Amino acid sequence: MPRHVAIIMDGNGRWAKQRDRPRTAGHREGVKSVRAVVEESVRRGVGTLTLFAFSSENWQRPRSEVNILMELFMSALRGEVRRLNENDVRLRIIGERGAFPEKLQRRIAEAEELTAKNGSLNLQVAANYGGRWDITAAARRLVADALSGALDPDAIDEEALASRLSFPDLPEPDFFIRTGGEQRLSNFVLWQSAYSELYFTDLLWPDFDAAAYGRALENYARRQRRFGRTGEQIEMQAPMSAYGRG
């Protein structure tokens, strides 16, 4: 199993359009897929799941749709947090929260506090998030620390920047899934996904159920992750690991 799965949940609007329903109906239906993927992640032992719910670019959508998304976010927090807590799931929202209504910001803080000690799954929801925003914010923190004397500018390296990103305490995504048929990263966890295995499916997000997620995880399990090494090196390491350590 991958330690960390990141998912772009794409296709809600198209799912609704195919059924002559408003786009918001697709977003509401997509909540069921979120629930299915969260439950399957817990069942299969995935440690962290990060879902792209609302990008920093989504503010450009029609105001009516944005308002519905905010309302849906509120209702999902209200309706799902107790279920998450009962299943030992820790919830974290990553992204710039300042643009959200104060009531939503309070609801986010309450949900995070309620689930803070849970450990079966780290569920991260990226809301008003962008990968470039994440890297830029980390760069600002580096500059501030350097100017204050807390950080030697000569000590700035990849690790220093990575430690100031949105989730430095969690492993980077091993597996990056995008539904809806598009094959691009769309400004999602750009730095953290440098070595992620990519998986694209034509299924629209409301149709991406536990079985579809299971097929994606099985696809991941068949891949060889080399991290710059050769396939021969990986194959030589595998039988040696059978003898244990020490």
mmCIF file of C-alpha atoms in Angstrom:
data_model
loop_
_atom_site.group_PDB
_atom_site.id
_atom_site.type_symbol
_atom_site.label_atom_id
_atom_site.label_comp_id
_atom_site.label_asym_id
_atom_site.label_seq_id
_atom_site.Cartn_x
_atom_site.Cartn_y
_atom_site.Cartn_z
ATOM 1 C CA MET A 1 0.000 0.000 0.000
ATOM 2 C CA PRO A 2 1.147 3.542 -0.641
ATOM 3 C CA ARG A 3 1.777 5.511 2.533
ATOM 4 C CA HIS A 4 0.146 8.612 1.067
ATOM 5 C CA VAL A 5 -2.435 8.950 -1.720
ATOM 6 C CA ALA A 6 -3.281 12.339 -3.254
ATOM 7 C CA ILE A 7 -6.416 12.668 -5.390
ATOM 8 C CA ILE A 8 -7.756 15.344 -7.721
ATOM 9 C CA MET A 9 -11.511 14.767 -7.581
ATOM 10 C CA ASP A 10 -12.432 15.882 -11.098
ATOM 11 C CA GLY A 11 -15.630 15.458 -13.088
ATOM 12 C CA ASN A 12 -18.473 16.469 -10.761
ATOM 13 C CA GLY A 13 -19.829 19.087 -13.141
ATOM 14 C CA ARG A 14 -19.629 16.846 -16.197
ATOM 15 C CA TRP A 15 -21.316 14.025 -14.294
ATOM 16 C CA ALA A 16 -24.251 16.327 -13.575
ATOM 17 C CA LYS A 17 -24.365 17.690 -17.140
ATOM 18 C CA GLN A 18 -24.608 14.166 -18.560
ATOM 19 C CA ARG A 19 -27.767 13.748 -16.480
ATOM 20 C CA ASP A 20 -29.246 17.180 -17.278
ATOM 21 C CA ARG A 21 -28.817 18.240 -13.678
ATOM 22 C CA PRO A 22 -27.179 21.383 -12.252
ATOM 23 C CA ARG A 23 -23.417 21.243 -11.653
ATOM 24 C CA THR A 24 -23.984 21.454 -7.919
ATOM 25 C CA ALA A 25 -25.777 18.076 -8.039
ATOM 26 C CA GLY A 26 -22.481 16.553 -9.128
ATOM 27 C CA HIS A 27 -20.662 18.112 -6.189
ATOM 28 C CA ARG A 28 -23.243 16.724 -3.792
ATOM 29 C CA GLU A 29 -22.996 13.261 -5.358
ATOM 30 C CA GLY A 30 -19.209 13.456 -5.124
ATOM 31 C CA VAL A 31 -19.421 13.514 -1.327
ATOM 32 C CA LYS A 32 -20.453 9.846 -1.486
ATOM 33 C CA SER A 33 -17.240 9.025 -3.346
ATOM 34 C CA VAL A 34 -15.236 10.882 -0.713
ATOM 35 C CA ARG A 35 -16.821 8.723 1.960
ATOM 36 C CA ALA A 36 -16.137 5.522 0.002
ATOM 37 C CA VAL A 37 -12.480 6.375 -0.616
ATOM 38 C CA VAL A 38 -11.909 7.386 3.010
ATOM 39 C CA GLU A 39 -13.430 4.139 4.287
ATOM 40 C CA GLU A 40 -11.443 2.045 1.798
ATOM 41 C CA SER A 41 -8.231 3.856 2.764
ATOM 42 C CA VAL A 42 -8.818 2.944 6.413
ATOM 43 C CA ARG A 43 -9.630 -0.663 5.486
ATOM 44 C CA ARG A 44 -6.506 -1.066 3.349
ATOM 45 C CA GLY A 45 -4.124 0.695 5.723
ATOM 46 C CA VAL A 46 -3.300 3.814 3.701
ATOM 47 C CA GLY A 47 -1.705 6.217 6.169
ATOM 48 C CA THR A 48 -2.526 9.574 4.580
ATOM 49 C CA LEU A 49 -5.135 10.648 2.045
ATOM 50 C CA THR A 50 -5.097 14.156 0.562
ATOM 51 C CA LEU A 51 -8.107 15.298 -1.468
ATOM 52 C CA PHE A 52 -8.159 18.384 -3.701
ATOM 53 C CA ALA A 53 -11.531 19.927 -2.908
ATOM 54 C CA PHE A 54 -11.220 23.574 -3.923
ATOM 55 C CA SER A 55 -8.291 25.188 -5.698
ATOM 56 C CA SER A 56 -7.227 28.809 -5.455
ATOM 57 C CA GLU A 57 -8.310 29.119 -9.099
ATOM 58 C CA ASN A 58 -11.857 27.912 -8.369
ATOM 59 C CA TRP A 59 -12.845 31.370 -7.123
ATOM 60 C CA GLN A 60 -13.139 32.262 -10.826
ATOM 61 C CA ARG A 61 -16.164 29.997 -11.205
ATOM 62 C CA PRO A 62 -19.715 31.454 -11.220
ATOM 63 C CA ARG A 63 -20.535 33.016 -7.858
ATOM 64 C CA SER A 64 -23.591 30.786 -7.470
ATOM 65 C CA GLU A 65 -21.460 27.653 -7.794
ATOM 66 C CA VAL A 66 -18.837 28.968 -5.371
ATOM 67 C CA ASN A 67 -21.550 29.738 -2.814
ATOM 68 C CA ILE A 68 -22.973 26.232 -3.156
ATOM 69 C CA LEU A 69 -19.482 24.755 -2.718
ATOM 70 C CA MET A 70 -18.996 26.746 0.484
ATOM 71 C CA GLU A 71 -22.380 25.580 1.773
ATOM 72 C CA LEU A 72 -21.531 22.000 0.832
ATOM 73 C CA PHE A 73 -18.208 22.292 2.623
ATOM 74 C CA MET A 74 -20.015 23.487 5.744
ATOM 75 C CA SER A 75 -22.622 20.724 5.636
ATOM 76 C CA ALA A 76 -19.999 18.057 4.948
ATOM 77 C CA LEU A 77 -17.997 19.181 7.963
ATOM 78 C CA ARG A 78 -21.116 19.141 10.091
ATOM 79 C CA GLY A 79 -22.308 15.767 8.813
ATOM 80 C CA GLU A 80 -19.050 13.835 8.407
ATOM 81 C CA VAL A 81 -16.769 14.926 11.248
ATOM 82 C CA ARG A 82 -18.501 12.790 13.867
ATOM 83 C CA ARG A 83 -18.243 9.775 11.545
ATOM 84 C CA LEU A 84 -14.548 10.504 10.951
ATOM 85 C CA ASN A 85 -13.903 10.794 14.668
ATOM 86 C CA GLU A 86 -15.682 7.513 15.407
ATOM 87 C CA ASN A 87 -13.457 5.816 12.816
ATOM 88 C CA ASP A 88 -10.240 7.255 14.277
ATOM 89 C CA VAL A 89 -9.621 9.538 11.275
ATOM 90 C CA ARG A 90 -7.716 12.770 11.768
ATOM 91 C CA LEU A 91 -8.922 15.676 9.631
ATOM 92 C CA ARG A 92 -6.715 18.535 8.491
ATOM 93 C CA ILE A 93 -7.531 21.341 6.050
ATOM 94 C CA ILE A 94 -4.581 22.674 4.036
ATOM 95 C CA GLY A 95 -4.695 25.927 2.090
ATOM 96 C CA GLU A 96 -5.245 29.640 2.671
ATOM 97 C CA ARG A 97 -8.226 29.859 5.029
ATOM 98 C CA GLY A 98 -8.403 33.638 5.257
ATOM 99 C CA ALA A 99 -10.665 33.886 2.190
ATOM 100 C CA PHE A 100 -13.335 31.662 3.759
ATOM 101 C CA PRO A 101 -16.279 33.020 5.770
ATOM 102 C CA GLU A 102 -15.495 33.259 9.488
ATOM 103 C CA LYS A 103 -18.161 30.692 10.318
ATOM 104 C CA LEU A 104 -16.483 28.167 8.023
ATOM 105 C CA GLN A 105 -13.072 28.933 9.512
ATOM 106 C CA ARG A 106 -14.466 28.238 12.989
ATOM 107 C CA ARG A 107 -16.055 24.994 11.809
ATOM 108 C CA ILE A 108 -12.724 23.882 10.318
ATOM 109 C CA ALA A 109 -10.854 24.633 13.552
ATOM 110 C CA GLU A 110 -13.438 22.728 15.611
ATOM 111 C CA ALA A 111 -13.263 19.699 13.313
ATOM 112 C CA GLU A 112 -9.472 19.626 13.436
ATOM 113 C CA GLU A 113 -9.461 19.915 17.215
ATOM 114 C CA LEU A 114 -12.030 17.136 17.642
ATOM 115 C CA THR A 115 -10.047 14.664 15.508
ATOM 116 C CA ALA A 116 -6.504 15.792 16.389
ATOM 117 C CA LYS A 117 -5.588 12.669 18.385
ATOM 118 C CA ASN A 118 -6.883 10.114 15.877
ATOM 119 C CA GLY A 119 -4.414 7.862 14.097
ATOM 120 C CA SER A 120 -6.011 5.347 11.705
ATOM 121 C CA LEU A 121 -5.854 7.767 8.765
ATOM 122 C CA ASN A 122 -4.626 11.301 8.190
ATOM 123 C CA LEU A 123 -7.273 12.876 5.953
ATOM 124 C CA GLN A 124 -6.175 16.155 4.410
ATOM 125 C CA VAL A 125 -8.618 18.268 2.425
ATOM 126 C CA ALA A 126 -6.957 20.899 0.227
ATOM 127 C CA ALA A 127 -9.255 23.927 0.125
ATOM 128 C CA ASN A 128 -8.288 27.276 -1.420
ATOM 129 C CA TYR A 129 -4.999 25.526 -2.076
ATOM 130 C CA GLY A 130 -2.461 25.752 -4.886
ATOM 131 C CA GLY A 131 0.925 24.114 -5.198
ATOM 132 C CA ARG A 132 2.591 27.357 -6.252
ATOM 133 C CA TRP A 133 0.957 29.159 -3.316
ATOM 134 C CA ASP A 134 2.365 26.474 -1.017
ATOM 135 C CA ILE A 135 5.905 26.880 -2.365
ATOM 136 C CA THR A 136 5.674 30.685 -2.321
ATOM 137 C CA ALA A 137 4.456 30.701 1.283
ATOM 138 C CA ALA A 138 7.331 28.403 2.259
ATOM 139 C CA ALA A 139 9.791 30.743 0.522
ATOM 140 C CA ARG A 140 8.395 33.691 2.484
ATOM 141 C CA ARG A 141 8.952 31.777 5.725
ATOM 142 C CA LEU A 142 12.530 31.060 4.701
ATOM 143 C CA VAL A 143 13.135 34.762 4.027
ATOM 144 C CA ALA A 144 11.550 35.789 7.332
ATOM 145 C CA ASP A 145 13.662 33.272 9.261
ATOM 146 C CA ALA A 146 16.823 34.407 7.479
ATOM 147 C CA LEU A 147 16.105 38.091 8.157
ATOM 148 C CA SER A 148 15.405 37.400 11.826
ATOM 149 C CA GLY A 149 18.658 35.489 12.217
ATOM 150 C CA ALA A 150 16.893 32.213 12.971
ATOM 151 C CA LEU A 151 18.246 30.678 9.753
ATOM 152 C CA ASP A 152 21.639 31.001 8.095
ATOM 153 C CA PRO A 153 21.006 31.782 4.390
ATOM 154 C CA ASP A 154 23.815 29.369 3.497
ATOM 155 C CA ALA A 155 21.829 26.608 5.199
ATOM 156 C CA ILE A 156 18.866 26.969 2.832
ATOM 157 C CA ASP A 157 18.429 23.727 0.915
ATOM 158 C CA GLU A 158 15.611 21.475 -0.280
ATOM 159 C CA GLU A 159 15.019 20.154 3.225
ATOM 160 C CA ALA A 160 14.744 23.669 4.648
ATOM 161 C CA LEU A 161 12.079 24.618 2.119
ATOM 162 C CA ALA A 162 10.220 21.315 2.400
ATOM 163 C CA SER A 163 10.000 21.726 6.181
ATOM 164 C CA ARG A 164 7.997 24.934 5.660
ATOM 165 C CA LEU A 165 5.388 23.507 3.270
ATOM 166 C CA SER A 166 1.830 22.629 4.249
ATOM 167 C CA PHE A 167 2.415 19.157 5.708
ATOM 168 C CA PRO A 168 6.108 18.623 6.569
ATOM 169 C CA ASP A 169 5.210 16.097 9.271
ATOM 170 C CA LEU A 170 3.696 13.624 6.800
ATOM 171 C CA PRO A 171 5.250 11.542 4.011
ATOM 172 C CA GLU A 172 5.081 12.930 0.500
ATOM 173 C CA PRO A 173 2.456 11.344 -1.784
ATOM 174 C CA ASP A 174 3.510 7.994 -3.204
ATOM 175 C CA PHE A 175 0.464 7.805 -5.453
ATOM 176 C CA PHE A 176 -1.289 10.630 -7.309
ATOM 177 C CA ILE A 177 -4.745 9.893 -8.750
ATOM 178 C CA ARG A 178 -6.826 12.098 -11.024
ATOM 179 C CA THR A 179 -10.342 11.228 -12.116
ATOM 180 C CA GLY A 180 -12.315 12.768 -14.973
ATOM 181 C CA GLY A 181 -10.055 11.970 -17.922
ATOM 182 C CA GLU A 182 -7.699 14.961 -17.703
ATOM 183 C CA GLN A 183 -3.974 14.214 -17.453
ATOM 184 C CA ARG A 184 -2.342 17.135 -15.678
ATOM 185 C CA LEU A 185 -1.353 18.089 -12.128
ATOM 186 C CA SER A 186 -3.383 21.320 -12.015
ATOM 187 C CA ASN A 187 -1.201 23.020 -9.407
ATOM 188 C CA PHE A 188 -1.776 20.331 -6.755
ATOM 189 C CA VAL A 189 1.000 19.385 -4.274
ATOM 190 C CA LEU A 190 3.625 20.215 -6.904
ATOM 191 C CA TRP A 191 6.730 20.027 -4.710
ATOM 192 C CA GLN A 192 5.566 17.021 -2.716
ATOM 193 C CA SER A 193 4.629 14.989 -5.818
ATOM 194 C CA ALA A 194 8.054 15.121 -7.461
ATOM 195 C CA TYR A 195 8.373 11.318 -7.235
ATOM 196 C CA SER A 196 4.704 10.325 -7.088
ATOM 197 C CA GLU A 197 3.368 7.549 -9.275
ATOM 198 C CA LEU A 198 0.642 9.048 -11.489
ATOM 199 C CA TYR A 199 -2.689 7.391 -12.272
ATOM 200 C CA PHE A 200 -5.334 8.878 -14.558
ATOM 201 C CA THR A 201 -8.812 7.462 -15.065
ATOM 202 C CA ASP A 202 -11.697 8.499 -17.314
ATOM 203 C CA LEU A 203 -14.163 7.811 -14.504
ATOM 204 C CA LEU A 204 -15.862 10.964 -13.276
ATOM 205 C CA TRP A 205 -15.463 11.534 -9.556
ATOM 206 C CA PRO A 206 -19.043 10.586 -8.521
ATOM 207 C CA ASP A 207 -18.476 7.227 -10.283
ATOM 208 C CA PHE A 208 -15.152 6.582 -8.526
ATOM 209 C CA ASP A 209 -16.282 4.139 -5.854
ATOM 210 C CA ALA A 210 -14.432 1.788 -3.503
ATOM 211 C CA ALA A 211 -13.988 -0.813 -6.260
ATOM 212 C CA ALA A 212 -12.453 1.736 -8.647
ATOM 213 C CA TYR A 213 -10.140 2.946 -5.895
ATOM 214 C CA GLY A 214 -9.141 -0.646 -5.202
ATOM 215 C CA ARG A 215 -8.221 -1.154 -8.861
ATOM 216 C CA ALA A 216 -6.069 1.983 -8.733
ATOM 217 C CA LEU A 217 -4.248 0.721 -5.640
ATOM 218 C CA GLU A 218 -3.667 -2.630 -7.328
ATOM 219 C CA ASN A 219 -2.164 -0.785 -10.300
ATOM 220 C CA TYR A 220 0.195 1.010 -7.921
ATOM 221 C CA ALA A 221 1.239 -2.283 -6.327
ATOM 222 C CA ARG A 222 2.465 -3.564 -9.708
ATOM 223 C CA ARG A 223 4.810 -0.625 -10.287
ATOM 224 C CA GLN A 224 8.526 -0.517 -9.571
ATOM 225 C CA ARG A 225 9.620 2.654 -7.806
ATOM 226 C CA ARG A 226 13.301 3.329 -8.533
ATOM 227 C CA PHE A 227 14.070 6.857 -7.220
ATOM 228 C CA GLY A 228 16.998 7.217 -9.629
ATOM 229 C CA ARG A 229 18.273 3.658 -9.253
ATOM 230 C CA THR A 230 18.160 1.019 -11.969
ATOM 231 C CA GLY A 231 15.621 -1.750 -12.171
ATOM 232 C CA GLU A 232 18.414 -4.264 -11.571
ATOM 233 C CA GLN A 233 19.355 -2.559 -8.307
ATOM 234 C CA ILE A 234 15.759 -2.737 -7.094
ATOM 235 C CA GLU A 235 15.487 -6.409 -8.050
ATOM 236 C CA MET A 236 18.721 -7.233 -6.219
ATOM 237 C CA GLN A 237 17.535 -5.419 -3.097
ATOM 238 C CA ALA A 238 14.191 -7.230 -2.932
ATOM 239 C CA PRO A 239 15.505 -10.797 -2.343
ATOM 240 C CA MET A 240 18.104 -9.514 0.132
ATOM 241 C CA SER A 241 15.344 -7.907 2.207
ATOM 242 C CA ALA A 242 13.800 -11.379 2.673
ATOM 243 C CA TYR A 243 16.633 -12.254 5.054
ATOM 244 C CA GLY A 244 15.597 -9.530 7.472
ATOM 245 C CA ARG A 245 17.739 -6.936 9.161
ATOM 246 C CA GLY A 246 20.616 -7.185 11.537
#
